[in-house]
Amino acid sequence: MRKSVVALSVLAAAAAVPAQAEYLYGFGNVYADYLTWTNGTQGFNGVDVSEGRDDHITIGAEGGAGFTWGEIYGFYEYEKLNEASDKRGQAAKFSMHYKVAGNITAYGQVYDLSQSGEGAAFDEQNRVLGMGYVGLTGDNYWFKPWIGVHDVITGSGEAAGMNGGMFGWSAGYSFEIAGQPLLVTNWNEIEFARNDAYEVMQNGSTGLNGGVSLTYDITDRVYTSVTYRYFANKLGVDGYGDAAIFRIGMHL
């Protein structure tokens, strides 16, 4: 994780540059997840990867904030707590929209996955730098698209370097049913024009990665959610795969 900590620290420092920036909003959560796989067992060269797809428990923390100059978001997760220490993993992500002209932004993100033991061969860091837009928002909804060039580092090193582009978004809609607060969110990433080595590793020149969540605030502090996690030609899977994630968390 050292390389990701350095990258995240640099981006966080950059986010703090505008000393006179007005703070608009912020949030923070801690949570525990239970993930169960459904589809997606055929990996590279038809190898059955189901043995590495055991249901598992994850703990994590996330936070985000908005300012007059833009917004930041990040999370850290420690995965597979119910498995032996040599099978566990860590994941971290940091993303930032920095306004350059109205609601048009310079966008950047770093996602890092580190695994223990034999799984270290699947370590990966993805970096994206490009443009975004944060103007499609209202009192109870948002849709924030972005597109950029994609750079990757892999545990084997074979596919390291420029890896085409990535297009994605984050979106959300809050509403009530019988006076109960609910929130639907979606994050989505589409990789395209991958380099030759990564195309072989992930079974295609394009890939899909994302999730749709429904969140319910049990109290002002405690919440729960269920996520439909989907992917295609990603996570080492040939074709489409998915999983369900059940979460219990606390708003900080």
mmCIF file of N, CA, C and O in Angstrom, residues 111-171:
data_model
loop_
_atom_site.group_PDB
_atom_site.id
_atom_site.type_symbol
_atom_site.label_atom_id
_atom_site.label_comp_id
_atom_site.label_asym_id
_atom_site.label_seq_id
_atom_site.Cartn_x
_atom_site.Cartn_y
_atom_site.Cartn_z
ATOM 1 N N TYR A 111 -6.922 4.414 -7.547
ATOM 2 C CA TYR A 111 -7.478 3.256 -6.855
ATOM 3 C C TYR A 111 -6.373 2.223 -6.712
ATOM 4 O O TYR A 111 -5.681 1.892 -7.687
ATOM 5 N N ASP A 112 -6.201 1.710 -5.494
ATOM 6 C CA ASP A 112 -5.120 0.767 -5.228
ATOM 7 C C ASP A 112 -5.663 -0.462 -4.515
ATOM 8 O O ASP A 112 -6.406 -0.350 -3.528
ATOM 9 N N LEU A 113 -5.286 -1.635 -5.009
ATOM 10 C CA LEU A 113 -5.650 -2.903 -4.384
ATOM 11 C C LEU A 113 -4.382 -3.681 -4.077
ATOM 12 O O LEU A 113 -3.561 -3.921 -4.968
ATOM 13 N N SER A 114 -4.197 -4.062 -2.816
ATOM 14 C CA SER A 114 -3.045 -4.853 -2.391
ATOM 15 C C SER A 114 -3.539 -6.092 -1.676
ATOM 16 O O SER A 114 -4.401 -6.013 -0.795
ATOM 17 N N GLN A 115 -2.992 -7.250 -2.045
ATOM 18 C CA GLN A 115 -3.406 -8.508 -1.455
ATOM 19 C C GLN A 115 -2.211 -9.228 -0.839
ATOM 20 O O GLN A 115 -1.074 -9.045 -1.270
ATOM 21 N N SER A 116 -2.497 -10.068 0.135
ATOM 22 C CA SER A 116 -1.443 -10.795 0.842
ATOM 23 C C SER A 116 -1.181 -12.137 0.171
ATOM 24 O O SER A 116 -1.973 -12.622 -0.640
ATOM 25 N N GLY A 117 -0.062 -12.752 0.536
ATOM 26 C CA GLY A 117 0.251 -14.096 0.081
ATOM 27 C C GLY A 117 0.329 -14.215 -1.422
ATOM 28 O O GLY A 117 0.790 -13.316 -2.127
ATOM 29 N N GLU A 118 -0.167 -15.358 -1.946
ATOM 30 C CA GLU A 118 -0.119 -15.604 -3.374
ATOM 31 C C GLU A 118 -0.960 -14.605 -4.159
ATOM 32 O O GLU A 118 -0.726 -14.384 -5.342
ATOM 33 N N GLY A 119 -1.938 -14.012 -3.502
ATOM 34 C CA GLY A 119 -2.791 -13.051 -4.185
ATOM 35 C C GLY A 119 -2.085 -11.775 -4.587
ATOM 36 O O GLY A 119 -2.618 -10.974 -5.344
ATOM 37 N N ALA A 120 -0.859 -11.561 -4.079
ATOM 38 C CA ALA A 120 -0.126 -10.340 -4.392
ATOM 39 C C ALA A 120 0.136 -10.197 -5.887
ATOM 40 O O ALA A 120 0.369 -9.090 -6.375
ATOM 41 N N ALA A 121 0.098 -11.312 -6.614
ATOM 42 C CA ALA A 121 0.287 -11.242 -8.061
ATOM 43 C C ALA A 121 -0.831 -10.449 -8.719
ATOM 44 O O ALA A 121 -0.689 -9.974 -9.847
ATOM 45 N N PHE A 122 -1.958 -10.293 -8.008
ATOM 46 C CA PHE A 122 -3.094 -9.561 -8.556
ATOM 47 C C PHE A 122 -3.179 -8.137 -8.006
ATOM 48 O O PHE A 122 -4.180 -7.460 -8.199
ATOM 49 N N ASP A 123 -2.149 -7.674 -7.297
ATOM 50 C CA ASP A 123 -2.103 -6.277 -6.861
ATOM 51 C C ASP A 123 -2.247 -5.371 -8.080
ATOM 52 O O ASP A 123 -1.735 -5.671 -9.154
ATOM 53 N N GLU A 124 -2.921 -4.251 -7.872
ATOM 54 C CA GLU A 124 -3.127 -3.351 -9.005
ATOM 55 C C GLU A 124 -3.371 -1.933 -8.518
ATOM 56 O O GLU A 124 -4.030 -1.728 -7.499
ATOM 57 N N GLN A 125 -2.825 -0.969 -9.243
ATOM 58 C CA GLN A 125 -3.138 0.429 -9.001
ATOM 59 C C GLN A 125 -3.578 1.062 -10.314
ATOM 60 O O GLN A 125 -2.899 0.949 -11.334
ATOM 61 N N ASN A 126 -4.740 1.720 -10.277
ATOM 62 C CA ASN A 126 -5.281 2.415 -11.443
ATOM 63 C C ASN A 126 -5.285 3.910 -11.188
ATOM 64 O O ASN A 126 -5.737 4.362 -10.133
ATOM 65 N N ARG A 127 -4.796 4.666 -12.172
ATOM 66 C CA ARG A 127 -4.760 6.128 -12.061
ATOM 67 C C ARG A 127 -5.421 6.728 -13.286
ATOM 68 O O ARG A 127 -5.158 6.298 -14.407
ATOM 69 N N VAL A 128 -6.277 7.708 -13.055
ATOM 70 C CA VAL A 128 -7.004 8.369 -14.140
ATOM 71 C C VAL A 128 -6.841 9.870 -13.996
ATOM 72 O O VAL A 128 -6.959 10.423 -12.890
ATOM 73 N N LEU A 129 -6.596 10.531 -15.108
ATOM 74 C CA LEU A 129 -6.502 11.992 -15.129
ATOM 75 C C LEU A 129 -7.241 12.493 -16.355
ATOM 76 O O LEU A 129 -6.976 12.050 -17.474
ATOM 77 N N GLY A 130 -8.204 13.408 -16.142
ATOM 78 C CA GLY A 130 -8.975 13.886 -17.272
ATOM 79 C C GLY A 130 -9.872 15.054 -16.907
ATOM 80 O O GLY A 130 -9.492 15.920 -16.110
ATOM 81 N N MET A 131 -11.080 15.048 -17.452
ATOM 82 C CA MET A 131 -12.030 16.130 -17.258
ATOM 83 C C MET A 131 -13.349 15.575 -16.739
ATOM 84 O O MET A 131 -13.707 14.420 -16.988
ATOM 85 N N GLY A 132 -14.091 16.436 -16.013
ATOM 86 C CA GLY A 132 -15.388 16.027 -15.493
ATOM 87 C C GLY A 132 -16.375 17.168 -15.526
ATOM 88 O O GLY A 132 -16.069 18.283 -15.986
ATOM 89 N N TYR A 133 -17.573 16.906 -15.007
ATOM 90 C CA TYR A 133 -18.621 17.923 -14.958
ATOM 91 C C TYR A 133 -19.462 17.705 -13.707
ATOM 92 O O TYR A 133 -19.901 16.583 -13.427
ATOM 93 N N VAL A 134 -19.699 18.782 -12.940
ATOM 94 C CA VAL A 134 -20.420 18.658 -11.675
ATOM 95 C C VAL A 134 -21.672 19.542 -11.632
ATOM 96 O O VAL A 134 -22.191 19.841 -10.562
ATOM 97 N N GLY A 135 -22.171 19.932 -12.803
ATOM 98 C CA GLY A 135 -23.310 20.843 -12.850
ATOM 99 C C GLY A 135 -24.672 20.173 -12.857
ATOM 100 O O GLY A 135 -25.693 20.863 -12.741
ATOM 101 N N LEU A 136 -24.715 18.862 -12.976
ATOM 102 C CA LEU A 136 -26.005 18.164 -13.053
ATOM 103 C C LEU A 136 -26.430 17.716 -11.658
ATOM 104 O O LEU A 136 -26.431 16.530 -11.316
ATOM 105 N N THR A 137 -26.809 18.683 -10.839
ATOM 106 C CA THR A 137 -27.179 18.405 -9.453
ATOM 107 C C THR A 137 -28.421 19.195 -9.063
ATOM 108 O O THR A 137 -28.740 20.227 -9.653
ATOM 109 N N GLY A 138 -29.125 18.702 -8.045
ATOM 110 C CA GLY A 138 -30.284 19.380 -7.491
ATOM 111 C C GLY A 138 -30.371 19.116 -6.007
ATOM 112 O O GLY A 138 -29.439 18.579 -5.402
ATOM 113 N N ASP A 139 -31.491 19.465 -5.402
ATOM 114 C CA ASP A 139 -31.646 19.286 -3.961
ATOM 115 C C ASP A 139 -31.580 17.821 -3.547
ATOM 116 O O ASP A 139 -31.169 17.499 -2.438
ATOM 117 N N ASN A 140 -32.019 16.919 -4.415
ATOM 118 C CA ASN A 140 -32.061 15.513 -4.019
ATOM 119 C C ASN A 140 -31.472 14.571 -5.074
ATOM 120 O O ASN A 140 -31.751 13.370 -5.072
ATOM 121 N N TYR A 141 -30.656 15.096 -5.977
ATOM 122 C CA TYR A 141 -30.041 14.226 -6.982
ATOM 123 C C TYR A 141 -28.703 14.796 -7.441
ATOM 124 O O TYR A 141 -28.416 15.983 -7.281
ATOM 125 N N TRP A 142 -27.880 13.922 -8.010
ATOM 126 C CA TRP A 142 -26.646 14.360 -8.662
ATOM 127 C C TRP A 142 -26.232 13.342 -9.710
ATOM 128 O O TRP A 142 -26.519 12.152 -9.610
ATOM 129 N N PHE A 143 -25.575 13.824 -10.750
ATOM 130 C CA PHE A 143 -24.974 12.989 -11.774
ATOM 131 C C PHE A 143 -23.693 13.688 -12.200
ATOM 132 O O PHE A 143 -23.728 14.797 -12.726
ATOM 133 N N LYS A 144 -22.542 13.049 -11.962
ATOM 134 C CA LYS A 144 -21.250 13.697 -12.174
ATOM 135 C C LYS A 144 -20.372 12.796 -13.048
ATOM 136 O O LYS A 144 -19.697 11.887 -12.561
ATOM 137 N N PRO A 145 -20.386 13.044 -14.364
ATOM 138 C CA PRO A 145 -19.591 12.231 -15.284
ATOM 139 C C PRO A 145 -18.153 12.732 -15.386
ATOM 140 O O PRO A 145 -17.846 13.886 -15.073
ATOM 141 N N TRP A 146 -17.273 11.847 -15.869
ATOM 142 C CA TRP A 146 -15.875 12.192 -16.093
ATOM 143 C C TRP A 146 -15.272 11.246 -17.132
ATOM 144 O O TRP A 146 -15.801 10.156 -17.385
ATOM 145 N N ILE A 147 -14.173 11.663 -17.733
ATOM 146 C CA ILE A 147 -13.449 10.844 -18.705
ATOM 147 C C ILE A 147 -11.980 11.211 -18.627
ATOM 148 O O ILE A 147 -11.635 12.378 -18.366
ATOM 149 N N GLY A 148 -11.109 10.227 -18.814
ATOM 150 C CA GLY A 148 -9.694 10.538 -18.724
ATOM 151 C C GLY A 148 -8.813 9.430 -19.260
ATOM 152 O O GLY A 148 -9.277 8.353 -19.646
ATOM 153 N N VAL A 149 -7.510 9.700 -19.296
ATOM 154 C CA VAL A 149 -6.521 8.696 -19.680
ATOM 155 C C VAL A 149 -6.256 7.801 -18.475
ATOM 156 O O VAL A 149 -6.335 8.231 -17.316
ATOM 157 N N HIS A 150 -5.947 6.548 -18.744
ATOM 158 C CA HIS A 150 -5.836 5.518 -17.715
ATOM 159 C C HIS A 150 -4.422 4.960 -17.699
ATOM 160 O O HIS A 150 -3.907 4.517 -18.725
ATOM 161 N N ASP A 151 -3.811 4.964 -16.537
ATOM 162 C CA ASP A 151 -2.479 4.395 -16.329
ATOM 163 C C ASP A 151 -2.610 3.304 -15.274
ATOM 164 O O ASP A 151 -3.348 3.461 -14.294
ATOM 165 N N VAL A 152 -1.902 2.190 -15.441
ATOM 166 C CA VAL A 152 -2.062 1.054 -14.537
ATOM 167 C C VAL A 152 -0.720 0.475 -14.116
ATOM 168 O O VAL A 152 0.253 0.506 -14.882
ATOM 169 N N ILE A 153 -0.658 -0.024 -12.891
ATOM 170 C CA ILE A 153 0.460 -0.821 -12.387
ATOM 171 C C ILE A 153 -0.126 -2.141 -11.911
ATOM 172 O O ILE A 153 -1.127 -2.159 -11.189
ATOM 173 N N THR A 154 0.458 -3.258 -12.318
ATOM 174 C CA THR A 154 -0.025 -4.567 -11.894
ATOM 175 C C THR A 154 1.053 -5.299 -11.106
ATOM 176 O O THR A 154 2.238 -5.003 -11.237
ATOM 177 N N GLY A 155 0.621 -6.282 -10.304
ATOM 178 C CA GLY A 155 1.555 -7.034 -9.483
ATOM 179 C C GLY A 155 2.608 -7.748 -10.293
ATOM 180 O O GLY A 155 3.780 -7.816 -9.906
ATOM 181 N N SER A 156 2.221 -8.274 -11.448
ATOM 182 C CA SER A 156 3.175 -8.972 -12.308
ATOM 183 C C SER A 156 4.045 -8.003 -13.100
ATOM 184 O O SER A 156 5.119 -8.364 -13.579
ATOM 185 N N GLY A 157 3.578 -6.774 -13.269
ATOM 186 C CA GLY A 157 4.325 -5.773 -14.024
ATOM 187 C C GLY A 157 4.159 -5.881 -15.522
ATOM 188 O O GLY A 157 4.598 -5.004 -16.268
ATOM 189 N N GLU A 158 3.509 -6.944 -16.008
ATOM 190 C CA GLU A 158 3.426 -7.182 -17.447
ATOM 191 C C GLU A 158 2.596 -6.132 -18.174
ATOM 192 O O GLU A 158 2.875 -5.803 -19.321
ATOM 193 N N ALA A 159 1.552 -5.620 -17.526
ATOM 194 C CA ALA A 159 0.648 -4.686 -18.200
ATOM 195 C C ALA A 159 0.847 -3.245 -17.749
ATOM 196 O O ALA A 159 0.018 -2.385 -18.040
ATOM 197 N N ALA A 160 1.920 -2.969 -17.040
ATOM 198 C CA ALA A 160 2.131 -1.638 -16.484
ATOM 199 C C ALA A 160 2.276 -0.592 -17.594
ATOM 200 O O ALA A 160 2.830 -0.853 -18.651
ATOM 201 N N GLY A 161 1.741 0.612 -17.310
ATOM 202 C CA GLY A 161 1.872 1.716 -18.246
ATOM 203 C C GLY A 161 0.532 2.248 -18.704
ATOM 204 O O GLY A 161 -0.501 2.001 -18.085
ATOM 205 N N MET A 162 0.540 2.987 -19.791
ATOM 206 C CA MET A 162 -0.700 3.564 -20.304
ATOM 207 C C MET A 162 -1.660 2.455 -20.716
ATOM 208 O O MET A 162 -1.265 1.460 -21.326
ATOM 209 N N ASN A 163 -2.922 2.647 -20.352
ATOM 210 C CA ASN A 163 -3.898 1.580 -20.548
ATOM 211 C C ASN A 163 -5.192 2.138 -21.154
ATOM 212 O O ASN A 163 -6.293 1.840 -20.699
ATOM 213 N N GLY A 164 -5.037 2.972 -22.174
ATOM 214 C CA GLY A 164 -6.200 3.510 -22.859
ATOM 215 C C GLY A 164 -6.890 4.587 -22.055
ATOM 216 O O GLY A 164 -6.256 5.479 -21.475
ATOM 217 N N GLY A 165 -8.209 4.515 -21.978
ATOM 218 C CA GLY A 165 -8.974 5.534 -21.279
ATOM 219 C C GLY A 165 -10.027 4.925 -20.380
ATOM 220 O O GLY A 165 -10.277 3.718 -20.388
ATOM 221 N N MET A 166 -10.650 5.796 -19.582
ATOM 222 C CA MET A 166 -11.728 5.371 -18.701
ATOM 223 C C MET A 166 -12.792 6.462 -18.675
ATOM 224 O O MET A 166 -12.480 7.647 -18.609
ATOM 225 N N PHE A 167 -14.035 6.018 -18.747
ATOM 226 C CA PHE A 167 -15.182 6.917 -18.680
ATOM 227 C C PHE A 167 -16.075 6.434 -17.549
ATOM 228 O O PHE A 167 -16.304 5.231 -17.395
ATOM 229 N N GLY A 168 -16.566 7.369 -16.728
ATOM 230 C CA GLY A 168 -17.390 6.938 -15.617
ATOM 231 C C GLY A 168 -18.235 8.064 -15.051
ATOM 232 O O GLY A 168 -18.263 9.183 -15.563
ATOM 233 N N TRP A 169 -18.921 7.725 -13.953
ATOM 234 C CA TRP A 169 -19.753 8.714 -13.273
ATOM 235 C C TRP A 169 -20.072 8.238 -11.867
ATOM 236 O O TRP A 169 -19.930 7.070 -11.527
ATOM 237 N N SER A 170 -20.524 9.192 -11.056
ATOM 238 C CA SER A 170 -21.188 8.897 -9.791
ATOM 239 C C SER A 170 -22.546 9.575 -9.845
ATOM 240 O O SER A 170 -22.689 10.659 -10.419
ATOM 241 N N ALA A 171 -23.559 8.913 -9.276
ATOM 242 C CA ALA A 171 -24.918 9.439 -9.354
ATOM 243 C C ALA A 171 -25.680 9.042 -8.099
ATOM 244 O O ALA A 171 -25.367 8.033 -7.457
#
